[in-house]
Coordinates of C-alpha atoms in Angstrom, one line a residue:
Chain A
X1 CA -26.4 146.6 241.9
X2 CA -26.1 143.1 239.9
X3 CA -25.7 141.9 236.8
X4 CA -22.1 142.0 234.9
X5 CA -22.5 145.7 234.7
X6 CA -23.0 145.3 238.6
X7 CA -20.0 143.1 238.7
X8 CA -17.5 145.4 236.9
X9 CA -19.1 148.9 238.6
X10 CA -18.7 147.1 242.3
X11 CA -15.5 145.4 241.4
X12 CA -13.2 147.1 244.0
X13 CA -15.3 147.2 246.8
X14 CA -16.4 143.7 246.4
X15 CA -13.2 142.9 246.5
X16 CA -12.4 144.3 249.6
X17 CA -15.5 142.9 251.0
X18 CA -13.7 140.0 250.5
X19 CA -10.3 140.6 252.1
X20 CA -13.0 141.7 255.2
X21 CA -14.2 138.4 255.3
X22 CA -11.6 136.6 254.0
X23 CA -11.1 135.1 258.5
X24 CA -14.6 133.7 257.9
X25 CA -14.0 132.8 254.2
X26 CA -10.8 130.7 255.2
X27 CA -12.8 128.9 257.9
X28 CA -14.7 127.7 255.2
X29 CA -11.9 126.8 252.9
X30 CA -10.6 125.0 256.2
X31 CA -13.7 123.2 256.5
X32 CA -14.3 122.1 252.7
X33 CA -10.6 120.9 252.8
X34 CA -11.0 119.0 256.4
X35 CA -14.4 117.2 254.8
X36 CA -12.5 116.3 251.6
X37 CA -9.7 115.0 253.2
X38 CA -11.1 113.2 256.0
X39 CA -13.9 111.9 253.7
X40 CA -11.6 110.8 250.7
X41 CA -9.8 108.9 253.3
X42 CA -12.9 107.4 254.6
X43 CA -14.0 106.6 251.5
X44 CA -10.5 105.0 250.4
X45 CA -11.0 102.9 253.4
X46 CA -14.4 101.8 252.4
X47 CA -13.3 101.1 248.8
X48 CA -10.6 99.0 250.1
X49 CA -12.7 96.6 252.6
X50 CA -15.6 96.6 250.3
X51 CA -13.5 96.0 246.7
X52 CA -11.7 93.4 248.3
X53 CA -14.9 91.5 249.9
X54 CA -16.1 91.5 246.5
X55 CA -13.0 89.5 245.6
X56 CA -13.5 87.2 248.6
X57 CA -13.9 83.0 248.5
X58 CA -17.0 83.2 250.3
X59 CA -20.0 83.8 248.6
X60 CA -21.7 85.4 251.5
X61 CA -18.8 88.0 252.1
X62 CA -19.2 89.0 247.7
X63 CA -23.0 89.2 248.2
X64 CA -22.8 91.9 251.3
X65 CA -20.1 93.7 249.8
X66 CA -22.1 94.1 246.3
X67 CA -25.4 94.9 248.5
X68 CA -23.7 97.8 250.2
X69 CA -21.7 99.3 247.1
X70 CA -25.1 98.9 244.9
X71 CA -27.2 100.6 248.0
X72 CA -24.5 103.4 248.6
X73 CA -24.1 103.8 244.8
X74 CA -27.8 103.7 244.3
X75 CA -28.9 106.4 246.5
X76 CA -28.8 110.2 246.7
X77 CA -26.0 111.8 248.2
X78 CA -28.8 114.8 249.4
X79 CA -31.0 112.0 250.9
X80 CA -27.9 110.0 253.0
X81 CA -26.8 113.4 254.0
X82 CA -30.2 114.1 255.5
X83 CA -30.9 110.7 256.9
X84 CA -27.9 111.1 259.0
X85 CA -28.6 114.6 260.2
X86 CA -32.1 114.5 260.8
X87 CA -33.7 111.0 260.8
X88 CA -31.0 109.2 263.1
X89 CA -31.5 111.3 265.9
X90 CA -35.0 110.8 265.9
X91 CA -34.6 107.0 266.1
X92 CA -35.5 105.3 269.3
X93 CA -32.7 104.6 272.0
X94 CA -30.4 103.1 271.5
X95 CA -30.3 103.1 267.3
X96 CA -30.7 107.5 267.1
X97 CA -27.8 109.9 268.2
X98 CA -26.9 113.0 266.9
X99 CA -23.9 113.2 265.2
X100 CA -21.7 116.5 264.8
X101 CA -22.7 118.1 261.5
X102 CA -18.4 117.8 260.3
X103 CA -19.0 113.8 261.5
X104 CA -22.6 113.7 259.2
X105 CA -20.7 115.3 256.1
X106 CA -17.4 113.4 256.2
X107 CA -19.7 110.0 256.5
X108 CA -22.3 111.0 253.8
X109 CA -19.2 111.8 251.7
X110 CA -17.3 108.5 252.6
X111 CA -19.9 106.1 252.5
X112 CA -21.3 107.6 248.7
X113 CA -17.7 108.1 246.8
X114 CA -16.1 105.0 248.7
X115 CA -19.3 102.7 246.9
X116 CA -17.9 104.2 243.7
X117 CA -14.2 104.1 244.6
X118 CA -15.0 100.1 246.0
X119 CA -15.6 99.7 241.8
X120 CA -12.3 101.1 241.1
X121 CA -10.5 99.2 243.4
X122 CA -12.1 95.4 242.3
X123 CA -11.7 96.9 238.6
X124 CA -7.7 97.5 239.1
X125 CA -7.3 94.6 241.1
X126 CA -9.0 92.4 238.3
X127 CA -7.1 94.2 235.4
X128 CA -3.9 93.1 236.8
X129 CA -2.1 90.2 234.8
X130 CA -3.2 86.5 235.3
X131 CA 0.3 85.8 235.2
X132 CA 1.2 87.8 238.1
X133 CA -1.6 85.4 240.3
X134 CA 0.1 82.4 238.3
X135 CA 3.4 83.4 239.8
X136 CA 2.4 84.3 243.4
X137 CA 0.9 80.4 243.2
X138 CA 3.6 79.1 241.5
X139 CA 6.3 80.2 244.7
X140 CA 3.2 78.9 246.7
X141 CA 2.6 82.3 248.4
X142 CA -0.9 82.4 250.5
X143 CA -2.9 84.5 248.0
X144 CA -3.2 87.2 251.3
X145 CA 0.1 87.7 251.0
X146 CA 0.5 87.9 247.0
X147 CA -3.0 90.2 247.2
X148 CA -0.6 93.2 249.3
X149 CA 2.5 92.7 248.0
X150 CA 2.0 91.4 244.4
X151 CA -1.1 92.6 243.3
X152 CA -2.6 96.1 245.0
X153 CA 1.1 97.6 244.6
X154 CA 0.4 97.0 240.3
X155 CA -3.6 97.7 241.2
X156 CA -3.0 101.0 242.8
X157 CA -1.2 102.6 240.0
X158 CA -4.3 101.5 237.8
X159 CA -6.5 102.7 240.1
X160 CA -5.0 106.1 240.9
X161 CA -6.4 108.4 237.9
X162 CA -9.7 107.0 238.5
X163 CA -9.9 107.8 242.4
X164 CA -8.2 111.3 241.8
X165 CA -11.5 112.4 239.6
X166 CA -13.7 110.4 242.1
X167 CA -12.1 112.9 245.1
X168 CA -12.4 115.7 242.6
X169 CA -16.3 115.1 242.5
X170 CA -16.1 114.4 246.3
X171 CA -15.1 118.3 247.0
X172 CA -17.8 119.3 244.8
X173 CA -19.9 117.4 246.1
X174 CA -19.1 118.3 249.8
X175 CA -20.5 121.7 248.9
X176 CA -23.7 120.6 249.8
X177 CA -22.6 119.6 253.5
X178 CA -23.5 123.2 254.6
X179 CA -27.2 122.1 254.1
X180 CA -26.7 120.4 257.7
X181 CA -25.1 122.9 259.2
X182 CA -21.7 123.0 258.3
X183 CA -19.7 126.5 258.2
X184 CA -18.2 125.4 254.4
X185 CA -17.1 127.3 252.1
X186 CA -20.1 127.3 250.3
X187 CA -21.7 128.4 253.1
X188 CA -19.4 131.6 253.8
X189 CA -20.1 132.5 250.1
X190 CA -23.3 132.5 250.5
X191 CA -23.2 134.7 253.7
X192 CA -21.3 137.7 251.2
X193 CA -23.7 137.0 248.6
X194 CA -26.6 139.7 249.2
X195 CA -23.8 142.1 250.1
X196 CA -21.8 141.5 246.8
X197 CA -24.6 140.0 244.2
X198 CA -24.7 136.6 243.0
X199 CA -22.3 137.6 239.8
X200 CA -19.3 138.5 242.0
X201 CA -19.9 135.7 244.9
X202 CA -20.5 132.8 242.7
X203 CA -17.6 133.3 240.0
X204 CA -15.4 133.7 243.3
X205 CA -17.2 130.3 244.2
X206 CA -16.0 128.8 241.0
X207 CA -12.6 129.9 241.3
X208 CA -12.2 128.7 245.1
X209 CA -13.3 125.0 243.9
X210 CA -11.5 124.8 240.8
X211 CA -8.2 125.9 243.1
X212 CA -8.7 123.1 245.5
X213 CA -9.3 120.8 242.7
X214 CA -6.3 121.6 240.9
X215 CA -4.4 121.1 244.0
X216 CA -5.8 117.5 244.4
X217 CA -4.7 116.7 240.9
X218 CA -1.5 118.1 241.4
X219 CA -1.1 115.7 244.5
X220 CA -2.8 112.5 242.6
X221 CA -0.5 113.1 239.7
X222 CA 2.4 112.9 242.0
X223 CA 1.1 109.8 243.6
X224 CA 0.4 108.1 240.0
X225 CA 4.0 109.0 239.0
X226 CA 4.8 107.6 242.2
X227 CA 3.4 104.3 241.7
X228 CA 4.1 104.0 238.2
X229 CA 7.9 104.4 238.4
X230 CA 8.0 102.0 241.4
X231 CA 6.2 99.1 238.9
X232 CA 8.8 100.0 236.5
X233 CA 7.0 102.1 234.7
X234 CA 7.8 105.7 233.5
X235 CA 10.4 107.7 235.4
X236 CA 10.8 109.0 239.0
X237 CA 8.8 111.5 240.1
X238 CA 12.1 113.6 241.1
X239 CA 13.2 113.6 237.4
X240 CA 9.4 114.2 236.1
X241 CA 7.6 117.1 238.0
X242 CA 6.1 118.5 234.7
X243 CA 4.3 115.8 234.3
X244 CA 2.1 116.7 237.7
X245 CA 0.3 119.5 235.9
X246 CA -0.8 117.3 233.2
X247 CA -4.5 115.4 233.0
X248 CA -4.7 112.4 235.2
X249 CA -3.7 109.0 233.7
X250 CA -1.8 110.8 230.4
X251 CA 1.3 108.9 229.3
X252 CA 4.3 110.6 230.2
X253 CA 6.8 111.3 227.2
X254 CA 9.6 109.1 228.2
X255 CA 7.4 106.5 230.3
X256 CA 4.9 104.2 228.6
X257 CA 4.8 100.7 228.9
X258 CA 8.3 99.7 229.4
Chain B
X1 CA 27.3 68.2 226.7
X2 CA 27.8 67.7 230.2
X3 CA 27.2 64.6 231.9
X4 CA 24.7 64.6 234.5
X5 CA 25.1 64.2 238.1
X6 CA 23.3 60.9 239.2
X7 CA 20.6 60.3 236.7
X8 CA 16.9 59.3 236.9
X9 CA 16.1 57.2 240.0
X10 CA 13.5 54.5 237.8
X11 CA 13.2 52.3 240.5
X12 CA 11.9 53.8 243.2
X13 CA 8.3 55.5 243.7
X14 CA 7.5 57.9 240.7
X15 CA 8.4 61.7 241.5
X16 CA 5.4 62.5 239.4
X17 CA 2.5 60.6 238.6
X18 CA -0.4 60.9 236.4
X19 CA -3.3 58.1 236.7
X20 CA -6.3 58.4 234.5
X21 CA -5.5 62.0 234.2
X22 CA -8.8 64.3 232.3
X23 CA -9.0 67.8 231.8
X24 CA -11.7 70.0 230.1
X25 CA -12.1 73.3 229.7
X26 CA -16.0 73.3 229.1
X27 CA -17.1 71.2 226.3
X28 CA -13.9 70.9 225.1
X29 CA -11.8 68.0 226.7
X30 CA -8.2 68.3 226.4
X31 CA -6.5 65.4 228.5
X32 CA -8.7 62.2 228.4
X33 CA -7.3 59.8 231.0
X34 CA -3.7 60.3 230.4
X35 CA -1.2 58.0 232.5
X36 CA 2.4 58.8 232.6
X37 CA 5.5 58.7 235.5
X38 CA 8.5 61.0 235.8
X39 CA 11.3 59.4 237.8
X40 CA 12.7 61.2 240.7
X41 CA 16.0 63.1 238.9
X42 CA 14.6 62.9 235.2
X43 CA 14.0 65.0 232.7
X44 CA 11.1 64.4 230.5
X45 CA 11.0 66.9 227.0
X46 CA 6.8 67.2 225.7
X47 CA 6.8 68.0 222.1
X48 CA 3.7 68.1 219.8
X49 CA 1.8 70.3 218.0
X50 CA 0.4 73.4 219.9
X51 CA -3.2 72.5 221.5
X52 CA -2.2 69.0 222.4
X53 CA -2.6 69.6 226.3
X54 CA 1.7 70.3 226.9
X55 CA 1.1 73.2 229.0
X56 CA -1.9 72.0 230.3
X57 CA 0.2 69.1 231.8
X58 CA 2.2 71.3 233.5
X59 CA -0.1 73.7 234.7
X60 CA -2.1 71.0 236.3
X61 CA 0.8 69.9 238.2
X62 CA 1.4 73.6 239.4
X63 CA -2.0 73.4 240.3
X64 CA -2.9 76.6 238.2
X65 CA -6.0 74.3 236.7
X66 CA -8.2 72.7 238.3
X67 CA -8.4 68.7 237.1
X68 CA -11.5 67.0 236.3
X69 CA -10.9 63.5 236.7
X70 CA -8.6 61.5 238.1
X71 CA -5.4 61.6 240.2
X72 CA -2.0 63.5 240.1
X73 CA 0.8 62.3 242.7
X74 CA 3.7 64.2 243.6
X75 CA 6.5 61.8 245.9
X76 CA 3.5 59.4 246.0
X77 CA 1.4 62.3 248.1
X78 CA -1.9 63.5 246.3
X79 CA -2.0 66.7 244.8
X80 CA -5.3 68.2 243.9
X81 CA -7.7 64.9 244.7
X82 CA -7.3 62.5 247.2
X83 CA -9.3 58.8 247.2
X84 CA -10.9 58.6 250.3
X85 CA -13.4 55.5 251.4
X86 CA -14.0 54.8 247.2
X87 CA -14.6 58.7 246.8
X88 CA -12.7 61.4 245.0
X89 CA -12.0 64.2 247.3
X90 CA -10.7 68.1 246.7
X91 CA -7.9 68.2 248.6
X92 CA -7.8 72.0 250.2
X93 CA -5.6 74.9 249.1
X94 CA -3.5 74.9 252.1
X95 CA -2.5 71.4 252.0
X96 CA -2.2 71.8 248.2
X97 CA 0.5 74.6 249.1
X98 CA 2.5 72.7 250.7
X99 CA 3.0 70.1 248.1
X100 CA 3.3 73.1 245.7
X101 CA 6.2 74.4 247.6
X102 CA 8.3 71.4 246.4
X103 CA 7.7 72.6 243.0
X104 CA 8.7 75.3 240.8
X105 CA 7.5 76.7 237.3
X106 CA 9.4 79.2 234.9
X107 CA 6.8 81.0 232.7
X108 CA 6.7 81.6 228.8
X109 CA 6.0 85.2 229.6
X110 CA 8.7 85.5 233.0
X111 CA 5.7 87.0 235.5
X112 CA 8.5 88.6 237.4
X113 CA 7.3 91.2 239.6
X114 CA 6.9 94.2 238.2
X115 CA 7.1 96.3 242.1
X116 CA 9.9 94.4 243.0
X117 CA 13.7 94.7 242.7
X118 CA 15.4 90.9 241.1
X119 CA 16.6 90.7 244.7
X120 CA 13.2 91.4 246.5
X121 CA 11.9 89.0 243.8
X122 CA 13.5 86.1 244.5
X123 CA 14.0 86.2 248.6
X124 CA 10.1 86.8 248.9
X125 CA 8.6 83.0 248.7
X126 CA 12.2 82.0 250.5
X127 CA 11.7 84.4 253.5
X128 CA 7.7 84.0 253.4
X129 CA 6.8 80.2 252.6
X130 CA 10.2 78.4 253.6
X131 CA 10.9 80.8 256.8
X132 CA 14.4 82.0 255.7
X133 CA 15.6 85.2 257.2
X134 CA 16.4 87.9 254.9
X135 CA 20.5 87.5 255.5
X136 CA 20.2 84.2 254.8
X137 CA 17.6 84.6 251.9
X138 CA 19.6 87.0 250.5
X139 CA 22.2 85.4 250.7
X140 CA 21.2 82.5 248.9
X141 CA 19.7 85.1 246.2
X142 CA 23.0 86.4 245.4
X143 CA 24.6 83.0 244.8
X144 CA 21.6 82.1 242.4
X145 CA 22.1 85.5 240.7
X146 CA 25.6 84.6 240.4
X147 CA 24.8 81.2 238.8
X148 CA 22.6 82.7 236.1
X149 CA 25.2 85.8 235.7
X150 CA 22.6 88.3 236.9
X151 CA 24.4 89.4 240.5
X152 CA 25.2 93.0 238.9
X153 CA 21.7 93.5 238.6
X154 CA 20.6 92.6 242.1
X155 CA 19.0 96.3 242.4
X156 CA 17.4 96.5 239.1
X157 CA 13.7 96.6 238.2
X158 CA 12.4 93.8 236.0
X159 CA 11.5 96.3 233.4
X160 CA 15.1 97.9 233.4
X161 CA 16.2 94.2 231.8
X162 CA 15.8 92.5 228.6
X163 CA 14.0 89.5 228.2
X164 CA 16.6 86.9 228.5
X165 CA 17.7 88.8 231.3
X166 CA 14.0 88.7 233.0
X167 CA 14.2 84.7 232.2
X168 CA 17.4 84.1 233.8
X169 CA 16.2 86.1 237.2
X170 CA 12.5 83.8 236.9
X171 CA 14.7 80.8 236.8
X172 CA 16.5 82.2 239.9
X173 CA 13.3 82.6 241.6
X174 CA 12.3 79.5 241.1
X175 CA 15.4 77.6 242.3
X176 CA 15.8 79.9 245.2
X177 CA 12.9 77.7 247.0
X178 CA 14.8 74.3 246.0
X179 CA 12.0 73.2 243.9
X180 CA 12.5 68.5 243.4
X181 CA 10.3 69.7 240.5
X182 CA 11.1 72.3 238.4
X183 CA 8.3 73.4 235.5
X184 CA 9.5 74.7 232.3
X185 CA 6.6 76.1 230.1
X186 CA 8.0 77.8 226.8
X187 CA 10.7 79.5 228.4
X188 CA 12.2 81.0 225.2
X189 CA 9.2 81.5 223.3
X190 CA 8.9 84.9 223.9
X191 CA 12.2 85.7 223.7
X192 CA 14.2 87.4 220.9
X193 CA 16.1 84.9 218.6
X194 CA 19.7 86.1 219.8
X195 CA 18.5 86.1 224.1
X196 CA 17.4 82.3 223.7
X197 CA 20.9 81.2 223.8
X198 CA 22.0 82.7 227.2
X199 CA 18.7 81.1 228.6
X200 CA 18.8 77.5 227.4
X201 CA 23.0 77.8 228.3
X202 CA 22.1 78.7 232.5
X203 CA 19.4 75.4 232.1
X204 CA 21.6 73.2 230.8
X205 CA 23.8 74.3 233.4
X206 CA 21.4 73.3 236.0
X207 CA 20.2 70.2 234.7
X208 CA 24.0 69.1 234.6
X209 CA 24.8 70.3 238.3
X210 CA 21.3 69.4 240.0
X211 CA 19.2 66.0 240.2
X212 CA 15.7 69.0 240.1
X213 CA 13.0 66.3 238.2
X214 CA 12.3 68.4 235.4
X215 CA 9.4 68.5 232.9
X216 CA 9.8 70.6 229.9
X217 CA 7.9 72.2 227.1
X218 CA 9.8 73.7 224.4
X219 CA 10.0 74.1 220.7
X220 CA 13.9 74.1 221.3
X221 CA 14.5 70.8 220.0
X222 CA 18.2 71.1 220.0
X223 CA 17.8 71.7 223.6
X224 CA 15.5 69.2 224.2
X225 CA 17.4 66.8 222.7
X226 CA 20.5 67.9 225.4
X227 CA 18.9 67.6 228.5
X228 CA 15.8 65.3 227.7
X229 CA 15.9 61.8 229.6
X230 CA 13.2 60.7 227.6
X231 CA 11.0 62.5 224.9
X232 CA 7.0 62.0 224.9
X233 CA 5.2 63.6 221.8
X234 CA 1.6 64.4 222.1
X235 CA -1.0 65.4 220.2
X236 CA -4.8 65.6 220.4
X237 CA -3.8 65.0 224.3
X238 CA -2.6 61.6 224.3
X239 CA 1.0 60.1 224.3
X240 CA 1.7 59.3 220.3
X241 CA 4.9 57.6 221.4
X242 CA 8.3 58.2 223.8
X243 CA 11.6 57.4 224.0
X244 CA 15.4 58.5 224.8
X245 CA 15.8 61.8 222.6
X246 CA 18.3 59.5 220.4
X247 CA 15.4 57.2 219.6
X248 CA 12.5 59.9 219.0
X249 CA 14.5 62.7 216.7
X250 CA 16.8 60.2 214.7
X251 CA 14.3 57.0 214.2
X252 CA 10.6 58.2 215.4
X253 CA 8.0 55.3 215.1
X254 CA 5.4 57.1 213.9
X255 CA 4.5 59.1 211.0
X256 CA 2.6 61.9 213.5
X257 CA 6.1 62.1 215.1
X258 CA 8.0 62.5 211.7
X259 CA 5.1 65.2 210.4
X260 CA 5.5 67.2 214.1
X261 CA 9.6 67.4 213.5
X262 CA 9.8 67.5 209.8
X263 CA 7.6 70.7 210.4
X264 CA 9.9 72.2 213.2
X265 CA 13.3 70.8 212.6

């Protein structure tokens, strides 16, 4: 049966369909969670290397880093995925190898959200004070050394809120990795699908996500209050754990700009 | 007021030196061959209206802008542009550091830093540029702290303190790479009426224990006045006239001069 009378009638065995599958279901959650992670942390790489080079002296060095973030940026998640599944392994030696599908997904992932994160990063970076650049020149520090401890300490609590919806959309978008081949989440769903109807599997789709994303806000709020309270502003994140449940980038009550 | 250790050294080769000295920002030319010396030891006070060039002067010097014609000396070595075989040459960042490193700037607006402690603050450039190690760095911190009554705060964020506060650690920093030079760009102008005081009491201080060259920008003219060698009022980017302090606030020559301080006096 299907349908939301469906839904309601096959309630309790669905249910227990679930608990069934749940070994197979957790793989999946496993699996969704080791692509997010892995590719957020790819990607935070990339944005680093690649917002940086578009900070960079040399004008050669700004025009490859803008080439790859517009290229990465420009294309389809879908089509990058594909590429490195099924095109690369066709190319001729030594260019093709086949990658493992976990390696395709966690690449596709990195390379596409760390173009957008890259535009995060050279946004923060620029939105921190001239004055703080004036000082690090005025001690005569080499601007290397004023770029990681002056500046990206001050950028990354800019940038925070911005990359924690970028990883947010980064788990959604991971749910398409199980087009190559990968046992996701998504995937498993869709194995209990005929068995329960697409009513009952895909609201219990919904409901996996939006617990995983919650738990990635939850962790990027702590980091924002984090690196807030060590720039001086708002308090520490011992004395503030309410604030973790709020929406990224809100003001705290007693924080603000100090 | 305290009498000064040594006092400007006029004879020897200028500390500072500005020759033929232009700076635009676009169309708009702010400094139009400007020629002036500071003495090694001295203190030289730039009043004037705002827009004459003051802060540009000094931001020059700190090489924060870029000049667009002629030549600034610092202890007779080029600082941004070198003459080389007739030609005027950039001199590169690197070398430009190192001349930098014998001069320091206190800001209108502090630019502590924001992720640092005061301590962390000012050992930083001490342990990273002059090669200090941390005991000694910090040690030398502390004393400064103690100078500008700050040592109970060693530990404090910047944005735990008040502006005055924040001033006297910026001035800390500065010293704590034993700037020749020492910068001083509006210091109190951001400050709350009742925090200028402490501020302008730890400089005076300094300028009556040290022989740091200074050149100052301030609408303090009470404090100018105090610790000024000689007084230069600009306007529209040129030198209207200069003088000892005496000479410019009590008999200026010219009726610019007399508008500028009837205005601000």
């Amino acid at each position: 049966m299907d349908g939301v009378i469906g839904f309601f009638a096959d309630l309790a065995p669905n249910l227990q369909l679930l608990v069934d599958r749940s070994p197979q279901i957790l793989d999946g959650v496993r699996t969704t969670v080791l692509a997010t992670v892995v590719g957020a942390l790819l990607a935070l790489i990339i944005a680093f290397v690649f917002g940086l080079a578009q900070l960079a002296k040399v004008a050669v060095v700004r025009i490859v880093a803008r080439v790859f973030v517009e290229f990465f940026r420009g294309t389809s998640l879908v089509v990058q995925l594909f590429w490195l599944a099924f095109v690369l392994p066709q190319l001729p030696y030594p260019l093709g190898f086949r990658l493992d599908p976990l390696l395709v997904g966690v690449i596709a992932l990195g390379l596409n959200y760390g173009a957008y994160a890259a535009e995060v990063v050279r946004g923060s970076i620029n939105s921190v004070p001239k004055g703080q650049y004036e000082a690090i020149s005025a001690l005569s520090l080499s601007p290397v050394r004023g770029m990681f401890r002056v500046v990206i300490p001050q950028a990354w609590a800019l940038m925070i809120p911005s990359l924690s919806n970028l990883w947010i959309q980064l788990l959604k978008g991971s749910a398409i990795v199980s087009s190559v081949t990968l046992y996701d989440l998504f995937f498993q769903i869709e194995q209990v699908r005929d068995r329960t109807g697409t009513w009952f599997a895909y609201l219990f789709a919904l409901v996996a996500y939006f617990v995983i994303a919650w738990v990635i806000v939850v962790i990027m709020n702590a980091l924002e209050v984090r690196a807030k309270h060590s720039i001086g502003r708002g308090p520490a994140l011992s004395q503030s754990w309410r604030t973790l449940f709020r929406a990224p980038g809100s003001k705290t009550a007693e924080g603000g700009l100090a | 007021m305290p009498e000064k250790t040594p006092g400007p050294d006029t004879a020897g080769t200028p500390h500072l030196e500005f020759r033929d000295v232009v700076k635009s920002f676009g169309d708009n030319t702010v400094l139009n061959g400007l020629d002036f010396t500071v003495a090694k030891g001295e203190r030289v006070t730039l009043i004037g209206p705002s827009g004459s060039g003051k802060t540009t002067i000094l931001r020059l010097v700190m090489t924060l802008e870029e000049l667009t014609g002629g030549y600034i000396h610092v202890g007779g070595v080029p600082l941004q542009y070198e003459e080389q075989g007739g030609k005027r040459v950039r001199i590169p960042d690197k070398r430009r550091r190192r001349t930098t490193t014998d001069i320091g700037m206190v800001f209108q607006h502090f630019n502590l830093f924001p992720n640092m402690s005061v301590l962390e603050n000012i050992v930083e450039a001490p342990i990273h540029v002059m090669g200090l190690s941390r005991s000694e760095a910090t040690a030398k911190a502390e004393g400064l702290l103690a100078k500008v009554g700050m040592e109970e705060k060693r530990d404090m964020k910047p944005s735990q303190l008040s502006g005055g506060q924040q001033q006297r650690v910026a001035i800390a920093r500065a010293l704590a790479m034993d700037p020749e030079i020492l910068l001083l760009d509006e210091v109190t102008s951001a400050l709350d009426p009742e925090l200028v005081g402490e501020v302008l009491a730890v400089l005076k201080d300094i300028a009556a224990e040290t022989d740091i060259s200074m050149l100052i920008v301030t609408h303090e003219m009470q404090f100018a006045r105090d610790v000024s060698d000689r007084v230069m009022m600009f306007d529209q980017g040129s030198v209207v006239e200069e003088g000892p302090p005496a000479q410019i606030f009590s008999e200026p020559a010219h009726q610019r001069t007399r508008d500028f301080l009837s205005a601000v006096l």
